[in-house]
Amino acid sequence: MSQPVVSTGPTTRQHAVRRGVPERLRPLLLLSPALLVVGVFFVGGVAQAVLQSLGRQPFLGQTDWSFDAYRATFADPAFRASLTLTLRVVVLSTGLATVLGVAVALLVRRHARGPLTTLLQSTLAVPHLVGALCIGLLLSPSGFASRLGTGAGLVDGPQDFPVLTNDAFGWGIIAEYTWKEAPFVAVVALASMTPHVRDLEGAARVLGAGRWRRFTSVTLPLIAPPVAAASVLVASFAAASYEVPRLLGQSFPATLPVVALQRYQDTDLLVRPQAMAVATIIAVLSLVLVAAYLTLVSRLSRRSL
Amino acid sequence: MNGRWGGRLGVGLLVAAVLLPVLPLVVWSAAGTWRYPDVVPGRLTRRGLDLVLDGEVVSATATSLLIAVTVAALACAIGLSAGRAIGLYRFRGRRLVQFLLLAPVIVPGLAVTLGIQVFFVRYGLADTVLGVVLVQLMPTVPYAATLLGAAYANLDVDYERQARTLGSGPLRTFLTVTVPLLRPALVTTALLTFLISWSEYILTLLIGGGQVTTLPLLLFAAIGSADRTAAAALGLLVVLPPVLIVLLVARRLRGRDDAWMGLARG
Amino acid sequence: MTRPTRRRSAVLSGLAALLVLAGCGGDDSAVGEETAPSSDWDAVLAEADGQSVNWYMYGGDDTLNAFVDDVVTPRLADLGVTLDQVRIDDTAEAVNKVLGEKQAGRTDGGSVDAIWINGENFATGVQADLWRCGWSQDLPNAQYVDLDAPEVATDFGTPVDGCEAAWQQANSALVYDSAVLDDADVESVDSLFAWAEANPGRLAYPAPPDFFGSMAVRTVLYDTIGGPDSLLEGEPDTSSEAFTDATAATFERLNEIEPSLWRGGETYPQSQDDIEKLYSDGEISAFFTYGPGAVGTKVADGLYPESTREAVPSVGNISNVSFVTIPANAAHQAGALVLANVLQEPEVQLALFEAAGVYPAIDVATTPQGVQDAFAAVETSPSVLPLAELLADARPELASAYLSAIEDGWVAEVQQK
């Protein structure tokens, strides 16, 4: 090994290393494995779903572009029923999770913060698959709630208990999302209730603001951006997750992800473009929500500066 | 006084609402016969326990562990590299990278995986553990990159510079200086990516084709079957590790909403 | 019991053409060169030794899963074949998988070695040219199977052509709680519906295209038109007057009874598993099954009440055979052939009858005397209908094309209304 490098000292050696990769390209190099994963699987997956929804099935040699899959999808009453159901589930679960989550955060902040936060965090860790099982065992016509109702003399039997799982409205799905996601919103809201927020609330109290007034004009505006961002996450999840509606919903009408998989698993491969059309609709819906999330987050960081 | 009682009532309601759905799960896992409308089972059984110790479940547990550990390790490695770029560099296209790294965390995998499944089949990756590991990198790598990017942003690079000045090579500096400094974030990232993989159902089903049998697949089948004792016992087996992990990392995560983001999607 | 087949056999002629255009079809000769011909059984055994067979089958039946583990797996292991039972919810998933492989150009080394199948799923595969054919008559144990019997030679109207080997027989029956319904109530579909109207909420069937729900609807259809005969002659034609009139009358009856069904018909159970849960919870008191033999175990396990009984209403029972098929691109075809042969072994068929109450697909009269005696000696639960009574009035299945049309029609005319 040549001496000169050593003789010029360690800083030069560092330079020698740096010289291998120009400084400008280093972030790209560092990012390349992650971008490869995201590029191939995510961007590639979305692109393939779009292409296949337009009739370009790989390895089948089709060359015609067409909107037939979208036309067939939108013309199908089953799809329209499914879109209505999906939107209902998204709006109700997100709304309930947000309102309950904020209420829980306010409650937890005042009482026994440590143990209750841990309890909420444990709920977050429960896989949705297990959550769906729990809600099923609790709310099905012969479930635990119905048994308690019978014991208390409120319910005459399974037939008398309201249909809350595998129902047409989607109550079971909404219950599961709310049970799992309200703690998520609560954890985010708690994290945003910093000592700074508390100081401002104290100041408002000194100025004579009542409890409700303090909440609406001090606390809520301060925690709104992160809570809204969390709600966006809840909404996009509710729109695009498969297991919960598959287990707690009906096969007709089913939410969009269930419809996508039903079409994908149809033994008529010619239905696959329709599966891809539904998948594309879900992806677009979610990506719009991602953009909304990023906007909220950037507004939040500007505010905190 | 009034407010205090109201608060206690609220806390009681909250605890009940969180725990009530879990109660039937626990009871069913040990219920032999539990006829309607009994509120407690007529007979208890250890069948649930036997089932969890059954060869099929044990081997699915091993598969789940293998996949989750591999995914967590790969996601951390790739995330360490990407996190450095995100945390320490200002470069053009940073917003685009952020978007690309956020989108897969938010857009659930079903919509995306349907499009690429045919390529996994074509190249012999379908029905293999390798294929499942690869597809699970999609939700975990962006998450790891985001968490570790935040950790890098708080890293004092002077320590690295000093080590390099003292003659330590890049790899050695990385292993003896950078990794120890990032250790808390790294442990958290590893545990949370493990957890995402452990809970994953639909990607494993689509790419594993039913031949790569992880615990969530067994659980899903059990939920569909008429055997509620089996489903509940498996459900407990699936839920315990995540809850333990979260209790383990909870203290570290307090106040870090970005870390919870991935968790809400299990 | 009984495999769920289902879901559209919607004609795939277009698809088959596409596959050929794409150069993905026409692989049969290549496969033939690689794997032992079924006519040379020693060569099949030699090649199978050391293979691992992926058998895709409906996995929701625990009794049957246990039978596979306890009886089939060890016998295959003795022959050097490892059995991997891949449990699926719906047989269509396996067919879809083979189709997907074909689309992706996997003409060999396919991951599905064998599928438990019949009906629409089999027909779909025939149309797309997915199966290896001309082998089932070569299995050594095919000597116990009456290959000329109509239910073995054709599968829901599709000729079998040696593309699949029989292994189970299914017969429909009504399961009911005799503490709630009496003999007169189960005499006919009419008396059953009259009972349901007097006792609303205690009868249910799963939503077609569920395999069992589809059978329940066909039971009503058979009853409406006095048996399937008018629809069995000639090529199936779903636009024929005979068929459209039959379905219209059937859906009308089903809509009439709907308010008296479980939950007033606002929602239908999703699967037979859901139906069985409802029965064991005491929510419903009667349901149709394809697996009457398995009811005894459920009663013995305490899942069903002691007073559970079975009946074949006057319409007769709907009977079919289910099979094992081998995809033409399967990686382990010799092993799959050995599996199909083991499933037809008289002792295995006997064990299946004993363990799960599944009726044999082989002709018991052709088996060794010892096996015949053992079959006769199997004790049946008082809850289970004796075989002779069950089989007294067996009716064949309709063609797959009719099944798809009935299922789609039910969704449009009954569920969505």
PDB file of C-alpha atoms in Angstrom, chain C residues 77-210:
ATOM      1  CA  ALA C  77     -45.600 -41.915   3.724  1.00  0.00           C
ATOM      2  CA  ASP C  78     -45.241 -45.716   3.461  1.00  0.00           C
ATOM      3  CA  LEU C  79     -44.913 -45.211  -0.297  1.00  0.00           C
ATOM      4  CA  GLY C  80     -42.371 -42.433   0.096  1.00  0.00           C
ATOM      5  CA  VAL C  81     -44.864 -39.661  -0.706  1.00  0.00           C
ATOM      6  CA  THR C  82     -45.205 -36.669   1.599  1.00  0.00           C
ATOM      7  CA  LEU C  83     -48.682 -35.176   1.695  1.00  0.00           C
ATOM      8  CA  ASP C  84     -49.104 -31.425   2.114  1.00  0.00           C
ATOM      9  CA  GLN C  85     -52.756 -30.698   2.609  1.00  0.00           C
ATOM     10  CA  VAL C  86     -53.398 -27.119   1.477  1.00  0.00           C
ATOM     11  CA  ARG C  87     -56.664 -26.053   3.079  1.00  0.00           C
ATOM     12  CA  ILE C  88     -58.782 -23.575   1.180  1.00  0.00           C
ATOM     13  CA  ASP C  89     -62.159 -21.975   1.780  1.00  0.00           C
ATOM     14  CA  ASP C  90     -63.389 -22.473  -1.684  1.00  0.00           C
ATOM     15  CA  THR C  91     -62.284 -24.872  -4.405  1.00  0.00           C
ATOM     16  CA  ALA C  92     -62.468 -22.027  -6.933  1.00  0.00           C
ATOM     17  CA  GLU C  93     -59.304 -20.633  -5.302  1.00  0.00           C
ATOM     18  CA  ALA C  94     -57.322 -23.662  -6.454  1.00  0.00           C
ATOM     19  CA  VAL C  95     -58.761 -23.532  -9.977  1.00  0.00           C
ATOM     20  CA  ASN C  96     -58.007 -19.817 -10.118  1.00  0.00           C
ATOM     21  CA  LYS C  97     -54.441 -20.564  -9.040  1.00  0.00           C
ATOM     22  CA  VAL C  98     -53.881 -23.091 -11.812  1.00  0.00           C
ATOM     23  CA  LEU C  99     -55.415 -20.654 -14.306  1.00  0.00           C
ATOM     24  CA  GLY C 100     -53.104 -17.930 -13.000  1.00  0.00           C
ATOM     25  CA  GLU C 101     -50.079 -20.183 -13.452  1.00  0.00           C
ATOM     26  CA  LYS C 102     -51.161 -20.984 -16.960  1.00  0.00           C
ATOM     27  CA  GLN C 103     -51.529 -17.292 -17.691  1.00  0.00           C
ATOM     28  CA  ALA C 104     -48.057 -16.652 -16.305  1.00  0.00           C
ATOM     29  CA  GLY C 105     -46.660 -19.339 -18.579  1.00  0.00           C
ATOM     30  CA  ARG C 106     -45.893 -21.966 -15.937  1.00  0.00           C
ATOM     31  CA  THR C 107     -46.436 -25.047 -18.075  1.00  0.00           C
ATOM     32  CA  ASP C 108     -44.620 -27.296 -15.642  1.00  0.00           C
ATOM     33  CA  GLY C 109     -43.500 -27.175 -12.047  1.00  0.00           C
ATOM     34  CA  GLY C 110     -46.980 -25.954 -11.085  1.00  0.00           C
ATOM     35  CA  SER C 111     -47.658 -25.687  -7.379  1.00  0.00           C
ATOM     36  CA  VAL C 112     -51.034 -27.446  -7.320  1.00  0.00           C
ATOM     37  CA  ASP C 113     -50.609 -31.218  -7.583  1.00  0.00           C
ATOM     38  CA  ALA C 114     -54.133 -32.365  -6.793  1.00  0.00           C
ATOM     39  CA  ILE C 115     -57.508 -30.765  -6.095  1.00  0.00           C
ATOM     40  CA  TRP C 116     -60.619 -32.113  -4.416  1.00  0.00           C
ATOM     41  CA  ILE C 117     -63.190 -31.006  -6.926  1.00  0.00           C
ATOM     42  CA  ASN C 118     -66.422 -31.493  -8.791  1.00  0.00           C
ATOM     43  CA  GLY C 119     -69.124 -29.644 -10.670  1.00  0.00           C
ATOM     44  CA  GLU C 120     -68.583 -26.132 -11.947  1.00  0.00           C
ATOM     45  CA  ASN C 121     -64.928 -25.946 -10.936  1.00  0.00           C
ATOM     46  CA  PHE C 122     -64.126 -29.137 -12.797  1.00  0.00           C
ATOM     47  CA  ALA C 123     -66.036 -27.923 -15.854  1.00  0.00           C
ATOM     48  CA  THR C 124     -64.177 -24.600 -15.800  1.00  0.00           C
ATOM     49  CA  GLY C 125     -60.865 -26.447 -15.838  1.00  0.00           C
ATOM     50  CA  VAL C 126     -62.004 -28.699 -18.680  1.00  0.00           C
ATOM     51  CA  GLN C 127     -62.911 -25.651 -20.753  1.00  0.00           C
ATOM     52  CA  ALA C 128     -59.549 -24.021 -20.077  1.00  0.00           C
ATOM     53  CA  ASP C 129     -57.733 -27.305 -20.677  1.00  0.00           C
ATOM     54  CA  LEU C 130     -56.179 -27.310 -17.220  1.00  0.00           C
ATOM     55  CA  TRP C 131     -56.330 -30.957 -16.251  1.00  0.00           C
ATOM     56  CA  ARG C 132     -54.244 -34.009 -16.970  1.00  0.00           C
ATOM     57  CA  CYS C 133     -56.675 -36.497 -18.500  1.00  0.00           C
ATOM     58  CA  GLY C 134     -57.068 -40.152 -19.346  1.00  0.00           C
ATOM     59  CA  TRP C 135     -55.547 -41.557 -16.174  1.00  0.00           C
ATOM     60  CA  SER C 136     -58.226 -42.341 -13.608  1.00  0.00           C
ATOM     61  CA  GLN C 137     -59.187 -45.709 -15.147  1.00  0.00           C
ATOM     62  CA  ASP C 138     -55.529 -46.815 -14.837  1.00  0.00           C
ATOM     63  CA  LEU C 139     -55.410 -46.547 -11.061  1.00  0.00           C
ATOM     64  CA  PRO C 140     -55.079 -50.059  -9.608  1.00  0.00           C
ATOM     65  CA  ASN C 141     -57.943 -49.361  -7.207  1.00  0.00           C
ATOM     66  CA  ALA C 142     -60.199 -48.238 -10.045  1.00  0.00           C
ATOM     67  CA  GLN C 143     -61.239 -51.922 -10.104  1.00  0.00           C
ATOM     68  CA  TYR C 144     -63.474 -51.122  -7.109  1.00  0.00           C
ATOM     69  CA  VAL C 145     -65.100 -48.157  -8.834  1.00  0.00           C
ATOM     70  CA  ASP C 146     -68.063 -48.546 -11.142  1.00  0.00           C
ATOM     71  CA  LEU C 147     -66.616 -46.390 -13.901  1.00  0.00           C
ATOM     72  CA  ASP C 148     -69.739 -46.733 -16.020  1.00  0.00           C
ATOM     73  CA  ALA C 149     -72.128 -45.487 -13.358  1.00  0.00           C
ATOM     74  CA  PRO C 150     -73.529 -42.165 -14.607  1.00  0.00           C
ATOM     75  CA  GLU C 151     -72.497 -40.237 -11.471  1.00  0.00           C
ATOM     76  CA  VAL C 152     -68.878 -41.423 -11.894  1.00  0.00           C
ATOM     77  CA  ALA C 153     -68.672 -41.151 -15.703  1.00  0.00           C
ATOM     78  CA  THR C 154     -70.026 -37.600 -15.753  1.00  0.00           C
ATOM     79  CA  ASP C 155     -69.574 -34.842 -13.225  1.00  0.00           C
ATOM     80  CA  PHE C 156     -72.554 -32.463 -13.105  1.00  0.00           C
ATOM     81  CA  GLY C 157     -73.081 -33.164 -16.771  1.00  0.00           C
ATOM     82  CA  THR C 158     -69.411 -32.868 -17.817  1.00  0.00           C
ATOM     83  CA  PRO C 159     -67.815 -36.102 -19.068  1.00  0.00           C
ATOM     84  CA  VAL C 160     -65.031 -37.162 -16.708  1.00  0.00           C
ATOM     85  CA  ASP C 161     -62.760 -38.587 -19.454  1.00  0.00           C
ATOM     86  CA  GLY C 162     -60.278 -39.939 -16.958  1.00  0.00           C
ATOM     87  CA  CYS C 163     -59.376 -36.393 -15.822  1.00  0.00           C
ATOM     88  CA  GLU C 164     -60.410 -37.047 -12.211  1.00  0.00           C
ATOM     89  CA  ALA C 165     -60.809 -39.984  -9.847  1.00  0.00           C
ATOM     90  CA  ALA C 166     -63.870 -40.467  -7.630  1.00  0.00           C
ATOM     91  CA  TRP C 167     -63.383 -40.561  -3.867  1.00  0.00           C
ATOM     92  CA  GLN C 168     -66.511 -39.367  -2.069  1.00  0.00           C
ATOM     93  CA  GLN C 169     -70.222 -39.584  -2.410  1.00  0.00           C
ATOM     94  CA  ALA C 170     -72.531 -36.882  -1.147  1.00  0.00           C
ATOM     95  CA  ASN C 171     -76.237 -37.083  -0.510  1.00  0.00           C
ATOM     96  CA  SER C 172     -78.467 -34.292   0.607  1.00  0.00           C
ATOM     97  CA  ALA C 173     -80.723 -34.675   3.629  1.00  0.00           C
ATOM     98  CA  LEU C 174     -82.643 -32.496   6.030  1.00  0.00           C
ATOM     99  CA  VAL C 175     -81.219 -32.307   9.553  1.00  0.00           C
ATOM    100  CA  TYR C 176     -83.764 -31.309  12.203  1.00  0.00           C
ATOM    101  CA  ASP C 177     -84.397 -31.263  15.904  1.00  0.00           C
ATOM    102  CA  SER C 178     -87.133 -33.811  16.583  1.00  0.00           C
ATOM    103  CA  ALA C 179     -87.984 -31.987  19.796  1.00  0.00           C
ATOM    104  CA  VAL C 180     -89.178 -29.102  17.629  1.00  0.00           C
ATOM    105  CA  LEU C 181     -90.362 -30.664  14.356  1.00  0.00           C
ATOM    106  CA  ASP C 182     -92.331 -33.885  14.037  1.00  0.00           C
ATOM    107  CA  ASP C 183     -92.379 -36.451  11.247  1.00  0.00           C
ATOM    108  CA  ALA C 184     -95.210 -34.740   9.397  1.00  0.00           C
ATOM    109  CA  ASP C 185     -93.264 -31.458   9.256  1.00  0.00           C
ATOM    110  CA  VAL C 186     -90.365 -33.026   7.391  1.00  0.00           C
ATOM    111  CA  GLU C 187     -92.436 -35.085   4.999  1.00  0.00           C
ATOM    112  CA  SER C 188     -92.104 -32.694   2.076  1.00  0.00           C
ATOM    113  CA  VAL C 189     -90.781 -29.262   1.174  1.00  0.00           C
ATOM    114  CA  ASP C 190     -94.351 -27.949   1.460  1.00  0.00           C
ATOM    115  CA  SER C 191     -94.831 -29.294   4.974  1.00  0.00           C
ATOM    116  CA  LEU C 192     -91.403 -27.943   5.960  1.00  0.00           C
ATOM    117  CA  PHE C 193     -92.317 -24.489   4.646  1.00  0.00           C
ATOM    118  CA  ALA C 194     -95.685 -24.674   6.394  1.00  0.00           C
ATOM    119  CA  TRP C 195     -93.872 -25.437   9.634  1.00  0.00           C
ATOM    120  CA  ALA C 196     -91.465 -22.521   9.012  1.00  0.00           C
ATOM    121  CA  GLU C 197     -94.374 -20.146   8.484  1.00  0.00           C
ATOM    122  CA  ALA C 198     -95.870 -21.269  11.779  1.00  0.00           C
ATOM    123  CA  ASN C 199     -92.465 -21.008  13.502  1.00  0.00           C
ATOM    124  CA  PRO C 200     -90.704 -18.057  11.881  1.00  0.00           C
ATOM    125  CA  GLY C 201     -86.939 -17.665  12.152  1.00  0.00           C
ATOM    126  CA  ARG C 202     -86.067 -21.323  12.726  1.00  0.00           C
ATOM    127  CA  LEU C 203     -85.140 -22.421   9.184  1.00  0.00           C
ATOM    128  CA  ALA C 204     -82.127 -21.187   7.190  1.00  0.00           C
ATOM    129  CA  TYR C 205     -79.938 -21.914   4.214  1.00  0.00           C
ATOM    130  CA  PRO C 206     -76.627 -20.275   3.280  1.00  0.00           C
ATOM    131  CA  ALA C 207     -76.549 -17.743   0.460  1.00  0.00           C
ATOM    132  CA  PRO C 208     -75.656 -19.300  -2.908  1.00  0.00           C
ATOM    133  CA  PRO C 209     -73.180 -19.552  -4.590  1.00  0.00           C
ATOM    134  CA  ASP C 210     -72.268 -21.395  -1.390  1.00  0.00           C
TER     135      ASP C 210
END
